[in-house]
mmCIF file of C-alpha atoms in Angstrom:
data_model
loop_
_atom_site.group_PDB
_atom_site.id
_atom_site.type_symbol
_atom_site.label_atom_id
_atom_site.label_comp_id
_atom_site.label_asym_id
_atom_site.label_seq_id
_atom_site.Cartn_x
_atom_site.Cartn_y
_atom_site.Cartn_z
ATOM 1 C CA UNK A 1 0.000 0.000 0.000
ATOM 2 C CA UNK A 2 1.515 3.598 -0.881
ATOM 3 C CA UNK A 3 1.101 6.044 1.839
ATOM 4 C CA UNK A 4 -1.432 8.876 2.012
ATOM 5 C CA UNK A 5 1.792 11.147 1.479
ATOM 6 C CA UNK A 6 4.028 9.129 -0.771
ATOM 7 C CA UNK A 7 5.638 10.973 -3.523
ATOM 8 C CA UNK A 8 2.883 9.347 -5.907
ATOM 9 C CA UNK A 9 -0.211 10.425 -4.740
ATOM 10 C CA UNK A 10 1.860 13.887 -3.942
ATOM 11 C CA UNK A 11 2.188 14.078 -7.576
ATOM 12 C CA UNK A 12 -1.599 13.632 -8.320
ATOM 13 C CA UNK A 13 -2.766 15.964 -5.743
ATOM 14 C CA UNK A 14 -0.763 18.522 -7.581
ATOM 15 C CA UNK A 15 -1.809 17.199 -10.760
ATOM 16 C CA UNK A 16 -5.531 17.254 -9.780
ATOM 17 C CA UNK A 17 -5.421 20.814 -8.369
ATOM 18 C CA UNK A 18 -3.961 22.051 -11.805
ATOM 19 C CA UNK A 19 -6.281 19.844 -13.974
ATOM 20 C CA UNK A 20 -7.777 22.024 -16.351
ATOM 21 C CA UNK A 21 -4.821 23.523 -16.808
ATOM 22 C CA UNK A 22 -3.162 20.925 -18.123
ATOM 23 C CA UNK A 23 -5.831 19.655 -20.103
ATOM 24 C CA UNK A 24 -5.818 22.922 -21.731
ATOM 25 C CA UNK A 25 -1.978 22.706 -21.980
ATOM 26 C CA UNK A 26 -2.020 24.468 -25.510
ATOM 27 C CA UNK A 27 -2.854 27.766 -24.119
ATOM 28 C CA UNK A 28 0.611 28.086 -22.304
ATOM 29 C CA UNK A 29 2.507 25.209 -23.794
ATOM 30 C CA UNK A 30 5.865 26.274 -22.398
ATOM 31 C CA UNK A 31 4.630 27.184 -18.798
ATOM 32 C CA UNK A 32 2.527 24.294 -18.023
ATOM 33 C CA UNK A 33 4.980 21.629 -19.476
ATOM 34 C CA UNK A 34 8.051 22.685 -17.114
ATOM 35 C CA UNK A 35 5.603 22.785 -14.278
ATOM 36 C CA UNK A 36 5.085 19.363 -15.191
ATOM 37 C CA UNK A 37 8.447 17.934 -15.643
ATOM 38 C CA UNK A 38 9.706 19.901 -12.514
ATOM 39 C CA UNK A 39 6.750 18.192 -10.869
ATOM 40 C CA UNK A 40 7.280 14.863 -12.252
ATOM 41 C CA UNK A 41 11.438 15.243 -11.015
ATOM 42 C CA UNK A 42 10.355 15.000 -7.992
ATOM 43 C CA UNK A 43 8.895 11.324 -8.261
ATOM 44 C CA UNK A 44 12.334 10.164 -10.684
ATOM 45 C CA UNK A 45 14.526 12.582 -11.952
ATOM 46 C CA UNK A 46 14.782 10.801 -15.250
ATOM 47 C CA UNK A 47 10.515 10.603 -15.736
ATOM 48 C CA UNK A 48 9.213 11.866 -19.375
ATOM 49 C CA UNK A 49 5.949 12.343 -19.963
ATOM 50 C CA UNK A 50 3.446 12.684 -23.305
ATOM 51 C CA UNK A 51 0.438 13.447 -24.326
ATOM 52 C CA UNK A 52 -2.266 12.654 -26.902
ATOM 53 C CA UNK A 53 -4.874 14.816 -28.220
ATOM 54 C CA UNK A 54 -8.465 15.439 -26.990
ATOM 55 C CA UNK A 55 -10.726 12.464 -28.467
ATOM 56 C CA UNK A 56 -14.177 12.277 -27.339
ATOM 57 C CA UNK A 57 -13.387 14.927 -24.890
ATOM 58 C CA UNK A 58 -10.363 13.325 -23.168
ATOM 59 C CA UNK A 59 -6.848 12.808 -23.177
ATOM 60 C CA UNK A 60 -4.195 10.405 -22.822
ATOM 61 C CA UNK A 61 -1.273 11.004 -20.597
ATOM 62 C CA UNK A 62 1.628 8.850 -20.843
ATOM 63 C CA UNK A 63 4.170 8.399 -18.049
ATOM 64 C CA UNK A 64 7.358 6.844 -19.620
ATOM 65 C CA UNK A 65 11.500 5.713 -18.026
ATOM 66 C CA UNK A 66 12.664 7.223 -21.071
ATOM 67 C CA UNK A 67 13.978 3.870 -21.798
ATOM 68 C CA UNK A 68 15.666 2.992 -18.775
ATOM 69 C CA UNK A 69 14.650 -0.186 -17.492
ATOM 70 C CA UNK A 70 16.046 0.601 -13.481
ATOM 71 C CA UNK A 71 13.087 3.053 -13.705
ATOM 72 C CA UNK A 72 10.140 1.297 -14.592
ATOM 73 C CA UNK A 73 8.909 0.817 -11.251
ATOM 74 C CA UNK A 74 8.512 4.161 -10.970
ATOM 75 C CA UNK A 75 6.644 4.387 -13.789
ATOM 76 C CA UNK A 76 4.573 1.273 -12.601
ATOM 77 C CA UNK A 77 3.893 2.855 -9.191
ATOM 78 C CA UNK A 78 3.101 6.367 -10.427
ATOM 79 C CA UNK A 79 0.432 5.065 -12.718
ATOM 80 C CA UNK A 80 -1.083 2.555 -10.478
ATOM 81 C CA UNK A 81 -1.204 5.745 -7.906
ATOM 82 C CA UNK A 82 -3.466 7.804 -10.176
ATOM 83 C CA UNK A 83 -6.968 8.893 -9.023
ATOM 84 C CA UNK A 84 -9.633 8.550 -10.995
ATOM 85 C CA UNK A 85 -9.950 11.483 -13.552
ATOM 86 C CA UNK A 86 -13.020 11.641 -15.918
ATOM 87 C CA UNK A 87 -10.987 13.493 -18.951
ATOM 88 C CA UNK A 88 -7.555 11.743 -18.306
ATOM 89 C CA UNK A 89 -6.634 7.974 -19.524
ATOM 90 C CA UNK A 90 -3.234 7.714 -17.463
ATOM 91 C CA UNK A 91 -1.209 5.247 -18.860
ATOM 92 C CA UNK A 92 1.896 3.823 -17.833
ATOM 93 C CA UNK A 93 5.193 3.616 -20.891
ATOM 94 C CA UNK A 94 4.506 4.265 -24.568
ATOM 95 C CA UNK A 95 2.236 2.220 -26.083
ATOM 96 C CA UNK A 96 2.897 0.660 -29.655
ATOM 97 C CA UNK A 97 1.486 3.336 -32.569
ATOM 98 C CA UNK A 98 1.035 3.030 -36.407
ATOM 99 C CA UNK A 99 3.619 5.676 -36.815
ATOM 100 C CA UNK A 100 4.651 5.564 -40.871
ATOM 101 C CA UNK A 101 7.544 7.723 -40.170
ATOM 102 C CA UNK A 102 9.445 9.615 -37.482
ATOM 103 C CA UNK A 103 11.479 13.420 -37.763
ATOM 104 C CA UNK A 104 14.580 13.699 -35.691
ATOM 105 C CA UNK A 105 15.842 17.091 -36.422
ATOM 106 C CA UNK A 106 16.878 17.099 -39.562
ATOM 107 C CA UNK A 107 16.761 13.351 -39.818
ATOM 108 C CA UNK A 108 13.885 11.614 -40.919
ATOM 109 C CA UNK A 109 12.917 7.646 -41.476
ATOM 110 C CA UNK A 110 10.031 5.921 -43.170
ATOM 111 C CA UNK A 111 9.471 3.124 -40.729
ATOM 112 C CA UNK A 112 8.605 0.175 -43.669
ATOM 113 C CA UNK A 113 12.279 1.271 -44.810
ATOM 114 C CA UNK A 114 14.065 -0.455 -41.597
ATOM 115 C CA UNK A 115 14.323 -4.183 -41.738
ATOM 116 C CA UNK A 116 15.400 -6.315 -38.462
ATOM 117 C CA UNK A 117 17.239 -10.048 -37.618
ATOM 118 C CA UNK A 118 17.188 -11.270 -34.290
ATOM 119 C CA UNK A 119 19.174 -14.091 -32.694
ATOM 120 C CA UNK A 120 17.385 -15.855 -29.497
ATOM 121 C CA UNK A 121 19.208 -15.104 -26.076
ATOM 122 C CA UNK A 122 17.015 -17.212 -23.962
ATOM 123 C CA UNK A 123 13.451 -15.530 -22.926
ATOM 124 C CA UNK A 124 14.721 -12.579 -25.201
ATOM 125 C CA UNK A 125 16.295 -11.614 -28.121
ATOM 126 C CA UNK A 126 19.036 -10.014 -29.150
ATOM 127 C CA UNK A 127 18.499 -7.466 -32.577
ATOM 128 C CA UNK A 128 20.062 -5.866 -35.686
ATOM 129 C CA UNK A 129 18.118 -3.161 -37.096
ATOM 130 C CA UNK A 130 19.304 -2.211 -40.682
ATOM 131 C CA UNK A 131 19.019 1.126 -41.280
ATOM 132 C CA UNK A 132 19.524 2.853 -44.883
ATOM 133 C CA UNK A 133 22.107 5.710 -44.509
ATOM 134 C CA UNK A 134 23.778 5.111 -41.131
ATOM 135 C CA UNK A 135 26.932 4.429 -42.836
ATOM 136 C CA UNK A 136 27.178 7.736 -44.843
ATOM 137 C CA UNK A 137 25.850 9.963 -41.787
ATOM 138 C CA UNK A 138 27.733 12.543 -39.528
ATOM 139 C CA UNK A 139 28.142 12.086 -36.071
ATOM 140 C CA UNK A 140 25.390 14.304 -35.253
ATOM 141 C CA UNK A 141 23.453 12.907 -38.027
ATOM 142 C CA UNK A 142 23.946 8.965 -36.656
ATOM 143 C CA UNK A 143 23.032 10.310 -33.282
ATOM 144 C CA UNK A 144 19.300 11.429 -34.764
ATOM 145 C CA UNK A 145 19.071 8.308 -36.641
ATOM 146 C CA UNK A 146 19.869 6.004 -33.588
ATOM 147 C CA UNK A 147 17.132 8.482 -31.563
ATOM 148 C CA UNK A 148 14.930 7.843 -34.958
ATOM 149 C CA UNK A 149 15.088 3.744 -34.401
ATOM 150 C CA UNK A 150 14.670 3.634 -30.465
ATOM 151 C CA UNK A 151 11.646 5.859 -31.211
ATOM 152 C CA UNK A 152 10.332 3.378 -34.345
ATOM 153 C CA UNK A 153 10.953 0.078 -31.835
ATOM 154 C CA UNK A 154 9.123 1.937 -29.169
ATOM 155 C CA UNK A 155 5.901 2.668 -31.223
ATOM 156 C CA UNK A 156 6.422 -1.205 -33.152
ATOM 157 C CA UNK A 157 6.534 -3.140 -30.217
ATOM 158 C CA UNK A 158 5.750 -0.713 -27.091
ATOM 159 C CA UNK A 159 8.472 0.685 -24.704
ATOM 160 C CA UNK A 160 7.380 -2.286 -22.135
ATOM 161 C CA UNK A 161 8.582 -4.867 -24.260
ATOM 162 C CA UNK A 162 11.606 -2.944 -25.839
ATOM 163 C CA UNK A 163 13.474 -3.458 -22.180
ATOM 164 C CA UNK A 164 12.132 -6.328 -21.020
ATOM 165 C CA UNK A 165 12.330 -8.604 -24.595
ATOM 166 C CA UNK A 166 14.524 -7.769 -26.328
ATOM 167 C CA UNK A 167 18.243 -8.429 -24.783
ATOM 168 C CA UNK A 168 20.829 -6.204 -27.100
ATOM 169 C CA UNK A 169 20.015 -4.012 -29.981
ATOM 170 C CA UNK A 170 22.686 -3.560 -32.803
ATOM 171 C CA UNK A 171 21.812 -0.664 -35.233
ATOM 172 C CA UNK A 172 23.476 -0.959 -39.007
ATOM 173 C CA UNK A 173 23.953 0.137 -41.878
ATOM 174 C CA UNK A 174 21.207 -1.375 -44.713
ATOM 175 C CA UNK A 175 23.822 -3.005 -46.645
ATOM 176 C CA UNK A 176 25.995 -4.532 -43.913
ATOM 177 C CA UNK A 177 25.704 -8.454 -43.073
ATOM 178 C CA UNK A 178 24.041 -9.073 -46.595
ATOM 179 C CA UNK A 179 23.651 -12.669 -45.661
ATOM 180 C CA UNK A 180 21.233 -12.248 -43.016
ATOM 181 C CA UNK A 181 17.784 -11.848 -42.921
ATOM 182 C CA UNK A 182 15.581 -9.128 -43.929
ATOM 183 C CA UNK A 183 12.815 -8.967 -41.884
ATOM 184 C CA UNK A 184 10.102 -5.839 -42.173
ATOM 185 C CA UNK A 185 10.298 -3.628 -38.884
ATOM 186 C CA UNK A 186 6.395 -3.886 -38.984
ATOM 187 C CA UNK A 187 6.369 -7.778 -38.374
ATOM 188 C CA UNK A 188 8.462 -7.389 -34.735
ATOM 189 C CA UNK A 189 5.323 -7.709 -32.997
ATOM 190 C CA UNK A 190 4.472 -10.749 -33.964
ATOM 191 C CA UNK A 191 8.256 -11.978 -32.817
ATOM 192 C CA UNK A 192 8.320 -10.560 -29.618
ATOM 193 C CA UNK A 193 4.672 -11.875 -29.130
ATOM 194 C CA UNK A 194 5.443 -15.233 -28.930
ATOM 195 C CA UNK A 195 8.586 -14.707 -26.069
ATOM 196 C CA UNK A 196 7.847 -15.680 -22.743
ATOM 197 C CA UNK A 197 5.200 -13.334 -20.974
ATOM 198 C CA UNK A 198 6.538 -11.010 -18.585
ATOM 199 C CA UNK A 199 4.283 -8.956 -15.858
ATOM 200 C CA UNK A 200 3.716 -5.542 -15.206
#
């Protein structure tokens, strides 16, 4: 059981009292989002947060480790925390998304261009993700495109199963290793569905 004043429900009282606000974030974009991430440091430093737009008059907000899997039960315990609020689906790490294609600066990927092998490293696996241009790209530029394929494996498979299935991730250039396999990034689900369930 988390305490009345646990640095969870802390979070939601302030959350609560600042509601509409929030909801309304587009008025004051700027203000209202470092209120929330200085509010959300205070539960994990290293928290991120998103949010979707209004459908059917309410919103999605998305507590996420940012990718780091020491985190997640802060994640886990911050969502499980949340009161119930009529306009707000809280959810806890980002969800997979049909997302054709991702911008990273001045980067951008088509996600049907990335292809994937995997080898099996016992409940997991371990991945390559071919990607076409990381050879030729800048340092700054390979940066964006490694940001660009986290982002495309967290919206193909959900950020969930990105730490806790998949072992080691290996990002290359499309024409490297032409003997292995060339599997389309949109079929990982169906790979990673069939590891070993793990729980929440």
């Amino acid at each position: 059981m988390l305490g009345l004043g646990s640095k969870y429900n802390r979070f939601w009282e302030w959350f609560e009292t600042h509601e509409d606000e929030i909801f309304h974030f587009e008025r004051k974009q700027e203000k209202v989002f470092d209120k929330l991430a200085s509010r959300l440091r205070r539960v994990h430093p290293d928290l991120v947060f998103e949010f979707s737009s209004v459908i059917d008059g309410r919103r999605e907000f998305t507590v996420s480790a940012g990718g780091i899997n020491s985190i997640f039960p802060e994640v886990t315990a911050l969502a499980r925390a949340a009161p119930d609020l009529p306009r707000w689906q809280i959810i806890a790490f980002r969800q997979r998304q049909d997302i054709p294609e991702i911008r990273c600066g001045d980067k951008s990927l088509k996600r049907d261009a990335v292809f994937f092998d995997y080898i099996p490293s016992g409940d997991k696996i371990d991945l390559l993700l071919f990607i076409p241009g990381f050879a030729d790209s800048s340092p700054g530029g390979l940066t964006g495109l490694k940001t660009i394929g986290y982002l495309l494996l967290d919206s193909a498979v959900g950020e969930y199963d990105v730490e806790t299935k998949i072992a080691g991730i290996r990002m290359l250039d499309a024409s490297e290793y032409p003997e292995r396999r060339r599997i389309p990034l949109r079929d990982l689900p169906s790979v990673v569905d069939k590891l070993p369930k793990t729980v929440q």
